[in-house]
Coordinates of C-alpha atoms in Angstrom, one line a residue:
Chain X
M1 CA 0.8 8.9 -15.3
T2 CA 0.2 9.8 -11.3
V3 CA -3.2 10.6 -11.6
D4 CA -3.6 14.1 -10.2
R5 CA -6.6 14.1 -7.3
L6 CA -9.2 16.3 -5.8
L7 CA -9.2 15.5 -2.3
P8 CA -11.1 17.1 0.0
T9 CA -8.3 17.3 2.8
P10 CA -4.9 17.3 3.5
E11 CA -5.5 13.4 5.3
A12 CA -7.1 12.1 2.2
A13 CA -3.7 13.5 0.3
D14 CA -1.4 11.5 2.6
L15 CA -3.8 8.4 2.9
I16 CA -3.2 8.6 -1.1
E17 CA 0.5 9.1 -0.6
L18 CA 0.8 5.7 1.7
T19 CA -1.7 3.8 -0.2
R20 CA 0.6 4.7 -3.7
E21 CA 3.8 3.9 -1.6
I22 CA 2.1 0.9 -0.4
A23 CA 1.0 -0.1 -4.6
D24 CA 4.3 -0.1 -5.7
R25 CA 6.0 -1.6 -3.3
E26 CA 4.2 -4.3 -2.6
L27 CA 1.3 -5.0 -5.4
A28 CA 3.0 -3.8 -8.4
S29 CA 6.2 -6.0 -7.9
R30 CA 4.2 -9.0 -7.0
V31 CA 1.2 -8.8 -9.3
D32 CA 2.5 -10.7 -12.3
E33 CA 3.7 -13.4 -10.8
H34 CA 0.9 -14.1 -8.2
E35 CA -2.0 -13.6 -11.5
R36 CA 0.3 -15.7 -13.6
A37 CA 1.1 -18.8 -11.3
E38 CA -3.2 -18.4 -10.0
T39 CA -1.7 -18.6 -6.9
Y40 CA -2.6 -16.4 -3.5
P41 CA -0.6 -13.4 -1.7
E42 CA 0.0 -14.9 1.1
G43 CA 0.7 -12.0 4.3
L44 CA -0.8 -9.1 1.5
F45 CA -4.1 -8.7 3.2
T46 CA -2.3 -8.1 6.6
L47 CA -0.4 -5.6 5.6
L48 CA -3.0 -3.8 4.3
G49 CA -5.1 -4.2 7.3
D50 CA -1.3 -3.1 9.0
A51 CA -1.5 0.4 7.3
G52 CA -5.7 0.6 8.0
L53 CA -6.6 -0.1 4.8
L54 CA -8.7 -2.1 5.2
G55 CA -11.6 -0.4 7.6
L56 CA -11.1 3.0 6.0
P57 CA -15.3 4.1 5.6
Y58 CA -15.9 3.1 9.1
P59 CA -16.1 5.5 11.8
E60 CA -13.2 5.8 14.1
E61 CA -15.0 5.2 17.6
L62 CA -15.3 1.6 15.6
G63 CA -11.9 0.5 14.3
G64 CA -12.0 2.2 11.2
G65 CA -10.1 4.9 9.3
G66 CA -13.2 7.4 9.5
Q67 CA -13.6 8.5 6.1
P68 CA -15.7 9.9 3.0
Y69 CA -16.6 7.4 0.7
E70 CA -15.1 9.7 -1.7
V71 CA -11.6 9.0 0.2
Y72 CA -12.4 5.3 0.6
L73 CA -13.1 4.9 -3.3
Q74 CA -9.9 6.3 -4.4
V75 CA -7.7 4.2 -2.3
I76 CA -9.7 0.9 -3.5
E77 CA -9.1 3.0 -7.3
E78 CA -5.1 3.4 -6.6
L79 CA -5.0 -0.3 -5.5
A80 CA -6.8 -1.7 -9.0
A81 CA -4.6 0.6 -11.2
R82 CA -1.9 -2.3 -9.8
W83 CA -3.7 -5.3 -8.6
A84 CA -7.4 -5.7 -9.6
A85 CA -8.2 -8.8 -7.6
V86 CA -6.6 -7.5 -4.6
A87 CA -8.6 -4.2 -5.2
V88 CA -11.5 -6.5 -5.1
A89 CA -11.0 -8.3 -2.4
C90 CA -10.4 -5.1 -0.6
S91 CA -14.4 -3.9 -1.3
V92 CA -15.6 -7.0 -0.7
H93 CA -13.8 -7.0 2.9
T94 CA -15.5 -3.5 3.2
L95 CA -18.7 -4.6 1.8
A96 CA -18.8 -8.0 4.5
C97 CA -18.5 -5.4 7.3
F98 CA -21.5 -3.4 6.6
P99 CA -24.4 -5.4 7.6
V100 CA -22.8 -5.6 11.4
A101 CA -21.5 -2.2 10.9
E102 CA -25.1 -0.9 10.2
Y103 CA -27.4 -3.6 11.3
G104 CA -24.7 -5.1 14.0
T105 CA -26.0 -4.0 18.0
A106 CA -23.6 -2.6 20.3
R107 CA -22.1 -5.8 21.4
Q108 CA -21.4 -6.9 18.3
R109 CA -20.2 -4.3 16.5
E110 CA -17.8 -4.4 19.4
R111 CA -17.0 -8.0 19.2
W112 CA -16.0 -8.4 16.3
L113 CA -15.7 -5.1 13.7
P114 CA -12.3 -4.1 15.5
D115 CA -10.7 -7.3 14.5
M116 CA -12.8 -6.7 10.7
L117 CA -11.6 -2.9 10.3
A118 CA -8.0 -3.7 11.3
G119 CA -8.6 -6.5 8.6
R120 CA -7.4 -9.2 11.4
L121 CA -10.3 -10.7 10.0
V122 CA -10.8 -10.7 6.5
G123 CA -13.9 -10.8 5.3
G124 CA -16.2 -12.1 2.5
Y125 CA -20.1 -12.0 1.1
S126 CA -22.0 -14.6 0.5
L127 CA -25.2 -13.7 -0.7
S128 CA -25.2 -15.6 -4.2
E129 CA -26.6 -19.3 -5.4
P130 CA -26.0 -21.8 -8.3
Q131 CA -29.6 -21.5 -9.0
A132 CA -30.1 -17.6 -8.0
G133 CA -27.7 -14.7 -9.0
S134 CA -29.1 -11.9 -9.8
D135 CA -32.7 -12.4 -8.6
A136 CA -31.3 -13.0 -5.4
G137 CA -34.5 -13.0 -3.3
A138 CA -34.9 -16.8 -4.9
L139 CA -31.8 -18.0 -3.0
R140 CA -32.9 -21.9 -0.7
C141 CA -29.8 -22.0 2.4
K142 CA -31.8 -22.3 5.2
A143 CA -31.5 -21.3 8.5
E144 CA -33.2 -23.6 11.1
K145 CA -34.2 -22.0 14.7
V146 CA -33.0 -24.3 16.8
E147 CA -32.5 -23.6 21.3
G148 CA -29.9 -20.8 21.3
G149 CA -28.7 -20.3 17.2
Y150 CA -29.6 -21.6 13.7
R151 CA -28.7 -24.3 12.1
I152 CA -27.6 -23.6 8.5
S153 CA -27.8 -25.9 5.8
G154 CA -27.1 -25.4 1.3
N155 CA -25.4 -24.2 -1.3
K156 CA -23.7 -21.0 -1.8
A157 CA -21.5 -19.5 -5.0
W158 CA -19.5 -17.2 -6.0
I159 CA -17.7 -16.5 -3.0
T160 CA -14.4 -14.2 -3.4
H161 CA -11.4 -15.5 -1.1
G162 CA -13.8 -18.2 -0.3
G163 CA -11.7 -20.5 1.8
I164 CA -9.7 -17.9 2.7
A165 CA -11.9 -15.7 4.1
D166 CA -12.1 -15.4 8.4
F167 CA -15.7 -14.3 8.2
Y168 CA -18.8 -14.4 5.9
A169 CA -21.4 -11.6 5.2
L170 CA -24.3 -15.0 5.3
F171 CA -27.8 -14.9 3.9
A172 CA -29.9 -17.3 4.6
R173 CA -34.3 -18.5 4.5
T174 CA -35.1 -18.3 8.0
A175 CA -38.9 -18.3 6.1
E176 CA -41.1 -18.9 3.0
G177 CA -41.3 -15.4 0.8
G178 CA -39.1 -12.2 -0.2
R179 CA -38.9 -11.4 3.6
G180 CA -38.0 -14.6 5.1
I181 CA -33.6 -14.2 4.1
S182 CA -31.7 -13.3 7.2
C183 CA -28.6 -11.7 7.5
F184 CA -26.0 -13.8 9.2
L185 CA -21.9 -13.4 10.7
A186 CA -20.8 -16.8 9.3
P187 CA -17.3 -17.9 10.4
G188 CA -14.9 -19.4 8.0
A189 CA -14.3 -22.6 9.3
A190 CA -17.0 -24.2 11.3
D191 CA -18.6 -28.0 11.3
G192 CA -20.7 -28.9 8.8
L193 CA -19.0 -25.9 6.5
T194 CA -17.4 -27.1 3.0
F195 CA -15.4 -24.4 0.4
G196 CA -15.1 -26.1 -3.8
R197 CA -12.5 -26.1 -5.7
P198 CA -11.4 -22.3 -6.9
E199 CA -13.2 -21.5 -10.2
E200 CA -11.3 -21.5 -13.2
K201 CA -11.7 -18.0 -14.2
M202 CA -11.1 -16.0 -17.0
G203 CA -9.4 -13.3 -14.3
L204 CA -8.4 -12.7 -11.1
H205 CA -6.9 -15.5 -10.6
A206 CA -4.3 -14.8 -7.2
V207 CA -8.0 -14.3 -4.9
P208 CA -9.7 -18.1 -4.7
T209 CA -13.6 -17.4 -6.4
T210 CA -15.4 -20.9 -4.2
T211 CA -19.0 -22.6 -3.5
A212 CA -19.7 -23.0 -0.1
H213 CA -21.4 -26.1 0.9
W214 CA -23.4 -25.9 4.5
E215 CA -24.4 -29.1 5.9
G216 CA -26.2 -28.3 9.2
A217 CA -23.1 -25.8 10.3
F218 CA -24.8 -24.1 13.9
L219 CA -24.2 -20.4 14.4
E220 CA -25.1 -18.6 17.9
D221 CA -27.8 -16.5 18.5
D222 CA -25.9 -13.9 18.1
R223 CA -24.8 -13.9 15.1
L224 CA -28.2 -13.5 13.6
L225 CA -27.5 -9.5 11.9
G226 CA -30.4 -7.8 12.3
A227 CA -33.5 -8.9 12.5
E228 CA -35.1 -12.3 11.2
G229 CA -36.3 -11.4 7.5
Q230 CA -34.3 -7.8 7.5
G231 CA -31.8 -9.7 5.2
L232 CA -32.7 -8.4 1.9
Q233 CA -32.9 -5.2 2.8
I234 CA -29.3 -5.2 4.3
A235 CA -27.5 -7.2 1.8
F236 CA -29.2 -4.5 -1.2
S237 CA -28.2 -1.6 1.3
A238 CA -24.6 -2.7 1.5
L239 CA -24.9 -3.3 -2.9
D240 CA -25.6 0.2 -2.8
S241 CA -22.1 0.6 -1.7
G242 CA -20.3 -2.2 -2.9
R243 CA -21.3 -1.4 -6.4
L244 CA -19.6 1.8 -5.5
G245 CA -16.3 -0.3 -4.8
I246 CA -16.9 -2.2 -8.1
A247 CA -16.8 1.5 -10.2
A248 CA -13.9 2.0 -8.2
C249 CA -12.2 -1.1 -9.4
A250 CA -13.2 -0.8 -13.3
T251 CA -11.8 2.6 -12.6
G252 CA -8.5 1.8 -11.3
L253 CA -7.7 -1.2 -14.1
A254 CA -9.2 1.2 -16.7
Q255 CA -6.1 3.6 -15.5
A256 CA -3.7 1.2 -15.7
A257 CA -4.7 0.2 -19.3
L258 CA -4.7 3.9 -20.7
D259 CA -1.3 4.3 -19.0
E260 CA 0.1 1.7 -20.4
A261 CA -1.0 2.1 -23.8
V262 CA 0.0 6.0 -23.7
A263 CA 3.6 4.8 -22.8
Y264 CA 3.8 2.1 -25.7
A265 CA 2.4 4.5 -28.2
K266 CA 5.0 7.3 -27.3
E267 CA 7.7 4.8 -27.5
R268 CA 6.5 2.4 -31.1
E269 CA 6.8 4.0 -34.1
T270 CA 5.2 3.1 -37.5
F271 CA 5.4 5.1 -40.9
G272 CA 8.7 6.9 -39.1
K273 CA 6.8 8.5 -36.3
K274 CA 5.5 7.2 -33.3
I275 CA 1.7 5.4 -32.8
I276 CA 0.2 8.6 -30.8
D277 CA 1.5 10.9 -33.2
H278 CA -1.2 9.5 -36.0
Q279 CA -4.5 10.4 -35.8
G280 CA -6.4 7.0 -35.5
L281 CA -4.2 6.1 -32.5
G282 CA -4.2 9.7 -30.9
F283 CA -7.5 10.0 -31.2
L284 CA -8.5 5.9 -30.1
L285 CA -6.4 7.1 -27.1
A286 CA -8.0 10.5 -26.5
D287 CA -11.7 8.4 -26.4
M288 CA -10.1 5.9 -23.8
A289 CA -8.2 9.0 -22.0
A290 CA -12.1 10.4 -21.7
G291 CA -13.7 7.0 -20.9
V292 CA -11.7 7.1 -17.3
D293 CA -12.4 10.2 -16.9
V294 CA -15.9 10.1 -17.0
A295 CA -16.1 6.8 -14.9
R296 CA -14.1 8.4 -11.7
A297 CA -16.8 11.5 -11.8
T298 CA -19.2 9.3 -11.8
Y299 CA -18.2 7.2 -8.9
L300 CA -17.6 10.6 -7.5
D301 CA -20.6 12.4 -8.2
A302 CA -22.4 9.0 -6.1
A303 CA -19.8 8.5 -3.3
R304 CA -19.9 12.5 -2.8
R305 CA -24.3 12.2 -2.6
R306 CA -24.0 8.5 -0.2
D307 CA -21.0 11.1 2.4
A308 CA -23.7 13.7 2.0
G309 CA -26.4 11.6 3.0
L310 CA -28.8 11.8 -0.2
P311 CA -30.0 8.9 -1.6
Y312 CA -27.4 7.2 -3.9
S313 CA -29.0 4.3 -4.6
R314 CA -29.5 5.7 -8.6
Q315 CA -26.3 7.2 -8.9
A316 CA -24.0 4.0 -8.0
S317 CA -26.3 2.1 -10.0
V318 CA -25.0 4.6 -12.9
A319 CA -21.3 4.5 -12.2
K320 CA -21.4 0.8 -11.9
L321 CA -22.5 0.7 -15.3
V322 CA -20.8 3.4 -16.7
A323 CA -16.9 2.6 -15.0
T324 CA -17.6 -1.3 -15.7
D325 CA -18.1 -0.5 -19.6
A326 CA -15.6 1.9 -19.8
A327 CA -13.2 -0.8 -17.9
M328 CA -14.1 -3.1 -20.9
K329 CA -13.8 -0.9 -24.4
V330 CA -10.8 1.0 -22.6
T331 CA -9.0 -2.4 -21.5
T332 CA -10.4 -3.5 -25.4
D333 CA -9.5 -0.7 -26.9
A334 CA -5.5 -0.5 -25.3
V335 CA -4.7 -4.7 -26.5
Q336 CA -5.8 -2.7 -30.1
V337 CA -3.3 -0.2 -29.2
F338 CA -0.5 -2.5 -28.4
G339 CA -1.1 -5.0 -31.7
G340 CA -0.1 -8.3 -31.9
Y341 CA 2.2 -8.3 -28.7
G342 CA -1.3 -6.8 -26.6
Y343 CA -2.9 -10.1 -27.9
T344 CA -0.1 -11.6 -26.0
R345 CA 0.7 -12.5 -22.5
E346 CA 4.0 -10.6 -22.5
F347 CA 2.0 -7.1 -21.8
R348 CA -0.6 -6.3 -18.9
V349 CA -3.1 -5.3 -20.9
E350 CA -3.4 -8.6 -22.0
R351 CA -4.6 -9.7 -18.2
Y352 CA -6.5 -5.8 -18.0
M353 CA -8.7 -7.5 -20.7
R354 CA -9.6 -10.8 -18.9
E355 CA -10.4 -8.4 -16.0
A356 CA -12.4 -6.2 -17.3
K357 CA -15.1 -8.8 -18.2
I358 CA -16.2 -9.6 -14.7
M359 CA -16.8 -6.7 -13.6
Q360 CA -20.0 -6.1 -15.6
I361 CA -21.5 -9.4 -13.9
F362 CA -20.6 -9.2 -10.4
E363 CA -22.7 -7.5 -7.6
G364 CA -25.2 -6.5 -9.8
T365 CA -24.9 -6.9 -13.9
N366 CA -25.0 -4.2 -15.9
Q367 CA -28.3 -5.3 -16.7
I368 CA -29.7 -5.8 -12.7
Q369 CA -28.2 -1.8 -12.8
R370 CA -30.4 -0.6 -16.2
L371 CA -33.0 -2.3 -13.6
V372 CA -32.2 -0.6 -10.5
I373 CA -32.1 2.2 -13.0
S374 CA -35.3 2.5 -14.9
R375 CA -37.3 1.8 -11.8
H376 CA -35.5 4.6 -10.0
L377 CA -36.8 6.7 -13.3
A378 CA -40.4 4.7 -13.4
R379 CA -41.5 6.0 -9.4
Chain P
M1 CA 15.1 2.7 27.0
N2 CA 15.6 6.4 26.2
I3 CA 16.5 5.5 22.0
V4 CA 17.6 8.8 20.0
V5 CA 16.7 7.2 16.0
C6 CA 18.9 9.7 13.9
V7 CA 17.8 10.0 10.1
K8 CA 19.0 12.2 7.1
Q9 CA 17.0 13.2 4.7
V10 CA 18.1 11.9 0.9
P11 CA 17.2 13.4 -2.2
D12 CA 15.3 10.4 -4.2
T13 CA 18.1 7.9 -5.4
A14 CA 15.0 7.7 -8.2
T15 CA 15.8 10.8 -9.1
E16 CA 18.9 13.2 -11.1
R17 CA 21.2 14.4 -8.0
K18 CA 22.7 17.5 -8.7
L19 CA 25.2 20.0 -6.9
R20 CA 25.4 23.7 -6.6
S21 CA 27.2 24.9 -9.3
D22 CA 27.1 27.8 -6.8
D23 CA 28.8 26.8 -3.0
K24 CA 29.3 23.4 -4.1
T25 CA 26.6 21.3 -2.3
L26 CA 24.0 19.2 -2.4
D27 CA 21.2 21.0 -4.6
R28 CA 18.1 19.9 -2.1
E29 CA 15.2 21.1 -4.3
A30 CA 16.4 19.2 -7.0
A31 CA 15.4 16.4 -6.4
D32 CA 12.7 14.8 -3.9
G33 CA 13.5 14.7 -0.2
V34 CA 13.1 11.0 1.3
V35 CA 14.0 9.3 4.3
N36 CA 17.6 8.2 3.6
E37 CA 17.0 4.2 3.2
L38 CA 19.2 2.4 5.7
D39 CA 17.7 5.2 8.3
E40 CA 14.8 3.2 8.1
Y41 CA 16.0 0.1 9.2
A42 CA 17.1 2.2 12.1
V43 CA 14.0 3.8 13.0
E44 CA 12.6 0.0 13.0
E45 CA 15.5 -1.4 15.3
A46 CA 14.9 1.3 17.6
L47 CA 10.9 0.7 17.3
K48 CA 11.7 -2.9 18.1
L49 CA 13.8 -2.4 20.9
K50 CA 10.8 0.0 22.2
E51 CA 8.2 -2.5 22.3
A52 CA 10.4 -5.1 23.9
H53 CA 11.8 -2.6 26.6
G54 CA 9.7 -0.2 27.0
G55 CA 11.1 3.6 26.9
E56 CA 10.6 6.4 24.3
V57 CA 12.0 6.9 20.8
T58 CA 13.0 10.6 19.8
V59 CA 13.8 11.2 15.9
L60 CA 17.1 13.5 15.3
T61 CA 17.8 15.2 12.3
M62 CA 19.9 17.8 10.8
G63 CA 18.6 19.9 8.2
P64 CA 17.2 22.0 6.3
G65 CA 13.0 23.3 6.5
K66 CA 12.1 20.7 4.3
A67 CA 13.3 17.7 6.5
T68 CA 10.4 18.0 8.7
E69 CA 8.7 15.9 6.0
T70 CA 11.5 13.3 6.9
I71 CA 10.5 13.0 10.2
R72 CA 6.9 13.4 10.2
K73 CA 7.4 10.5 8.0
V74 CA 9.3 8.7 11.1
L75 CA 6.9 9.5 13.7
A76 CA 4.3 8.6 11.6
M77 CA 6.2 5.2 11.6
G78 CA 5.6 4.9 15.4
A79 CA 8.5 7.2 16.7
D80 CA 7.2 9.2 20.2
K81 CA 8.8 12.6 19.7
A82 CA 11.3 14.7 17.1
V83 CA 14.1 17.1 17.1
H84 CA 14.9 19.2 14.7
L85 CA 18.4 20.9 14.2
S86 CA 18.1 23.6 12.3
D87 CA 20.3 26.5 11.0
D88 CA 20.6 28.8 8.1
A89 CA 24.6 28.3 10.2
L90 CA 24.9 24.7 9.6
H91 CA 24.8 25.1 5.8
G92 CA 27.1 23.2 3.8
S93 CA 29.4 21.3 7.1
D94 CA 30.6 18.4 6.5
A95 CA 30.9 15.4 7.9
L96 CA 33.6 16.1 11.1
S97 CA 30.9 19.1 12.0
T98 CA 28.1 17.6 10.9
S99 CA 29.0 14.7 14.3
Y100 CA 29.8 17.7 16.1
A101 CA 26.4 19.1 15.6
M102 CA 25.0 16.2 16.2
A103 CA 26.6 15.2 19.7
Q104 CA 25.5 18.8 20.5
A105 CA 22.1 17.8 19.9
L106 CA 22.3 14.4 21.9
K107 CA 24.3 15.4 24.7
K108 CA 21.2 18.2 24.7
I109 CA 18.4 15.3 24.2
G110 CA 20.1 13.0 26.6
F111 CA 20.3 9.1 25.6
D112 CA 20.9 5.2 26.5
L113 CA 21.3 4.4 23.2
V114 CA 21.5 6.8 19.4
V115 CA 20.5 4.4 16.4
L116 CA 21.2 5.2 12.9
G117 CA 21.8 4.2 9.1
S118 CA 25.8 2.5 8.6
E119 CA 26.3 5.2 5.6
S120 CA 23.5 7.8 3.2
T121 CA 23.2 7.8 0.3
D122 CA 23.7 11.2 -0.7
A123 CA 26.9 11.2 0.8
R124 CA 28.3 8.2 1.3
T125 CA 31.0 8.7 4.5
G126 CA 29.5 6.1 6.2
V127 CA 31.5 7.7 9.9
L128 CA 29.4 9.4 11.2
A129 CA 28.5 6.3 14.0
A130 CA 31.9 6.4 14.6
M131 CA 32.8 9.9 15.3
L132 CA 29.6 10.9 16.8
A133 CA 30.9 7.8 19.7
E134 CA 34.1 9.7 20.0
R135 CA 32.6 12.8 20.6
L136 CA 29.7 11.5 22.9
G137 CA 32.6 9.0 24.8
V138 CA 30.7 6.3 24.4
P139 CA 31.2 2.6 22.6
Q140 CA 30.3 2.2 19.0
L141 CA 28.9 -1.1 17.4
T142 CA 28.9 0.1 14.2
L143 CA 27.6 -2.4 10.9
A144 CA 25.1 -3.9 13.0
N145 CA 23.2 -6.7 11.3
K146 CA 21.7 -8.2 14.9
V147 CA 21.0 -5.9 17.8
E148 CA 20.2 -7.3 21.9
V149 CA 19.6 -5.4 24.6
N150 CA 20.1 -6.9 28.4
G151 CA 19.6 -4.1 31.4
S152 CA 22.7 -1.9 30.5
A153 CA 24.4 -4.8 28.3
I154 CA 24.2 -4.4 24.3
A155 CA 25.1 -7.3 21.4
V156 CA 25.0 -6.6 18.1
Q157 CA 26.3 -8.7 15.1
R158 CA 28.9 -6.9 13.2
L159 CA 28.3 -7.7 9.5
T160 CA 32.3 -8.3 7.4
D161 CA 32.8 -9.4 4.5
Y162 CA 34.1 -13.0 6.3
G163 CA 30.9 -13.1 7.9
Y164 CA 30.2 -11.2 11.8
D165 CA 31.9 -10.5 15.3
K166 CA 30.3 -10.4 18.5
V167 CA 30.6 -6.9 19.6
E168 CA 29.3 -6.2 22.9
A169 CA 29.6 -3.1 25.4
S170 CA 27.4 -1.2 27.7
L171 CA 24.1 1.5 27.1
P172 CA 24.6 4.5 26.5
A173 CA 26.1 3.7 23.5
V174 CA 26.0 4.4 19.2
V175 CA 25.1 1.5 17.0
S176 CA 24.7 1.3 13.3
V177 CA 22.9 -0.7 11.1
V178 CA 23.0 -2.3 7.9
E179 CA 20.0 -3.3 5.8
K180 CA 20.5 -7.2 6.8
I181 CA 19.0 -6.1 9.7
N182 CA 14.9 -6.3 9.6
E183 CA 12.0 -5.1 7.2
P184 CA 10.8 -1.9 7.7
R185 CA 7.8 -1.3 8.6
Y186 CA 4.7 1.0 6.7
P187 CA 3.4 3.9 8.5
S188 CA -0.4 3.5 9.1
F189 CA -2.7 5.6 8.7
K190 CA -3.5 5.9 12.0
G191 CA -0.1 6.5 12.5
I192 CA -0.3 9.1 9.9
M193 CA -2.8 11.4 11.7
A194 CA -1.0 10.6 15.0
A195 CA 2.4 11.7 13.5
K196 CA 0.7 15.6 13.5
K197 CA 0.3 15.5 16.9
K198 CA 3.3 14.2 18.2
P199 CA 5.9 16.8 19.5
V200 CA 8.9 18.1 17.4
E201 CA 11.5 20.7 19.0
T202 CA 13.6 22.5 16.9
L203 CA 16.8 23.4 17.6
G204 CA 19.1 26.0 16.5
V205 CA 22.9 26.1 16.7
A206 CA 22.6 28.6 20.3
D207 CA 20.1 26.3 21.6
A208 CA 21.9 23.1 21.1
E209 CA 25.1 25.1 21.8
I210 CA 27.2 24.3 19.0
S211 CA 29.7 27.6 18.1
A212 CA 29.1 28.5 15.2
D213 CA 32.9 29.1 14.1
Q214 CA 33.0 25.0 14.2
V215 CA 30.1 24.0 11.5
G216 CA 29.5 25.0 7.9
L217 CA 30.5 25.3 4.6
A218 CA 33.0 28.3 6.1
N219 CA 34.4 26.0 8.4
A220 CA 34.0 22.4 6.5
W221 CA 37.5 19.9 7.2
S222 CA 36.7 18.5 3.6
E223 CA 36.2 20.7 0.3
V224 CA 34.6 20.0 -3.0
V225 CA 37.0 21.1 -5.5
D226 CA 35.4 20.4 -8.2
F227 CA 33.1 17.8 -9.8
A228 CA 31.4 17.0 -13.2
V229 CA 28.5 14.7 -14.3
A230 CA 29.2 11.6 -14.7
P231 CA 29.8 10.3 -18.3
P232 CA 27.2 7.7 -19.4
R233 CA 28.0 4.3 -19.5
A234 CA 30.3 3.6 -22.7
A235 CA 29.3 0.1 -25.1
G236 CA 30.2 -2.9 -23.4
T237 CA 32.2 -5.7 -24.6
V238 CA 30.7 -8.0 -26.4
V239 CA 32.4 -11.7 -26.5
K240 CA 31.3 -14.3 -29.2
D241 CA 32.3 -17.8 -28.2
E242 CA 33.3 -19.9 -30.9
G243 CA 35.6 -22.0 -29.0
D244 CA 38.1 -19.8 -27.2
G245 CA 35.1 -17.8 -25.2
G246 CA 36.9 -19.2 -21.7
A247 CA 40.0 -17.5 -22.8
K248 CA 38.6 -14.7 -24.6
I249 CA 37.0 -13.5 -20.9
A250 CA 40.7 -14.5 -19.2
E251 CA 42.6 -11.6 -21.5
F252 CA 40.3 -9.1 -21.3
L253 CA 40.4 -9.9 -17.5
A254 CA 44.2 -9.1 -17.7
S255 CA 44.0 -5.8 -20.1
K256 CA 41.9 -5.1 -17.1
K257 CA 44.2 -6.2 -13.9
F258 CA 41.6 -8.0 -12.2
V259 CA 43.4 -11.1 -12.8

């Protein structure tokens, strides 16, 4: 069912219409095949970039779409309703552009952003390490200062688009301690950079997640973003925005599960009537719809605060927490609506349930979101 | 090169399409209007030719006010400007009078090359390209699967049932394209924004020097006498193969005079 959206401008309405056309024709038609075969959709990100969908929340002067988060996130939600893995990769790309756009010098922005925001260069985000996930400050990957640049050595983990992306927002240690982490714009191909084989994941099969191994690869000075030691601050401010992207992905996924469940419940009959007309099932669907609406309302509230220049870190964490928990519940209930059929791979709801789980984990587990929220309360 | 691409707004083939009960013309309000699919290939080809040879792409459409949606879509794909031929007097025009009105507009716009889809999904007459070429006194290169322009020479592969013909002519000319010719691009978000600022000229019959007594329902040479809703498809015949399946199928085909 088409979501009836409240949009701030006619151009936003045009953008959503364009997104739906592309999502229906290019994503919905290919998703089942690629998720099943675990194959990467070659050419798809170029197509999304050509359409202008990979640089939406960045200023037009830098080659972006000049759209508020309120609109950009609804585009992500529309993509996620057709193909969660692609929407997540788009959100991560936007996240990966953030350090250059917000902390890069004018020269760095001019050099890289036009290609990044047009999707000619696709980005990944490389903060986590095998031993440093939630505790990002525990990362060990080293950036050693040498003549003209830095030598990177260490292991990174859980990189969306790993091995495929053209660049990575890389966080590595230039000194000891919490203020010893720095942010780099690393190329996807460098001598001394290799990637592990893709993780065998529960879901999001079409876009690989890998480790990265740095063995003394050289990055020139110009690839340091912000000041030395500013890395963790950059990482966390990027993640405030990134979390909103994940909340939008979760909302789209939940919306898709709701739509499939409602359509099935209007068709399937038991005891002489449609199952949606049995109150037990009707109420379950009503709760699912309420969950989707709450998820959307919550991320949009945080987005509107961001767009208005207000603090939104706490609201972003609430949105990520609420939307991803809603997605887990709604997709699980969608399987319930389908009964035994829902447990088979013949129906998309089975995949949705698997895809929802990771959303409670990545870009800050929901426990970390609670930590952020409670620290705001304790201030 | 000055390229004019003719596009038509048609009812979405995915929705229920109807004729009006009063004058038996297409009920344009009943369904969503979309760009005629084959015309998107024409637009793509026009844009490619412009990218290769320079020049300008002008969109020409004939239709009611609602057709501006189609114009915007094509401008968003990358066309430079548009001419909207729109007049109540044109309502109900058949293929002959449409070709006359369009030819008048094309004379006014001026062109080196006119590109259009080989047919529309609503009327499906497939004759407009030929009629336009005749009225304009220029060569017609229809059903093009491939188009090459070299200076003032144009060559196309004309798709046929058995392969293709090579057809050559000199510009100005009219080309109609088939869907095998290319893969139409999506508009981009920036293209959609830019389209809002591109010039759209609206022409009425007087502006295009169209004689009102040669167009419209009253002056149409063809007439819709009656129409009926297509009957629902009847259930098919199931042939069970009990060793004689082949013979039964042959019998069936013979009974329908297919063999």
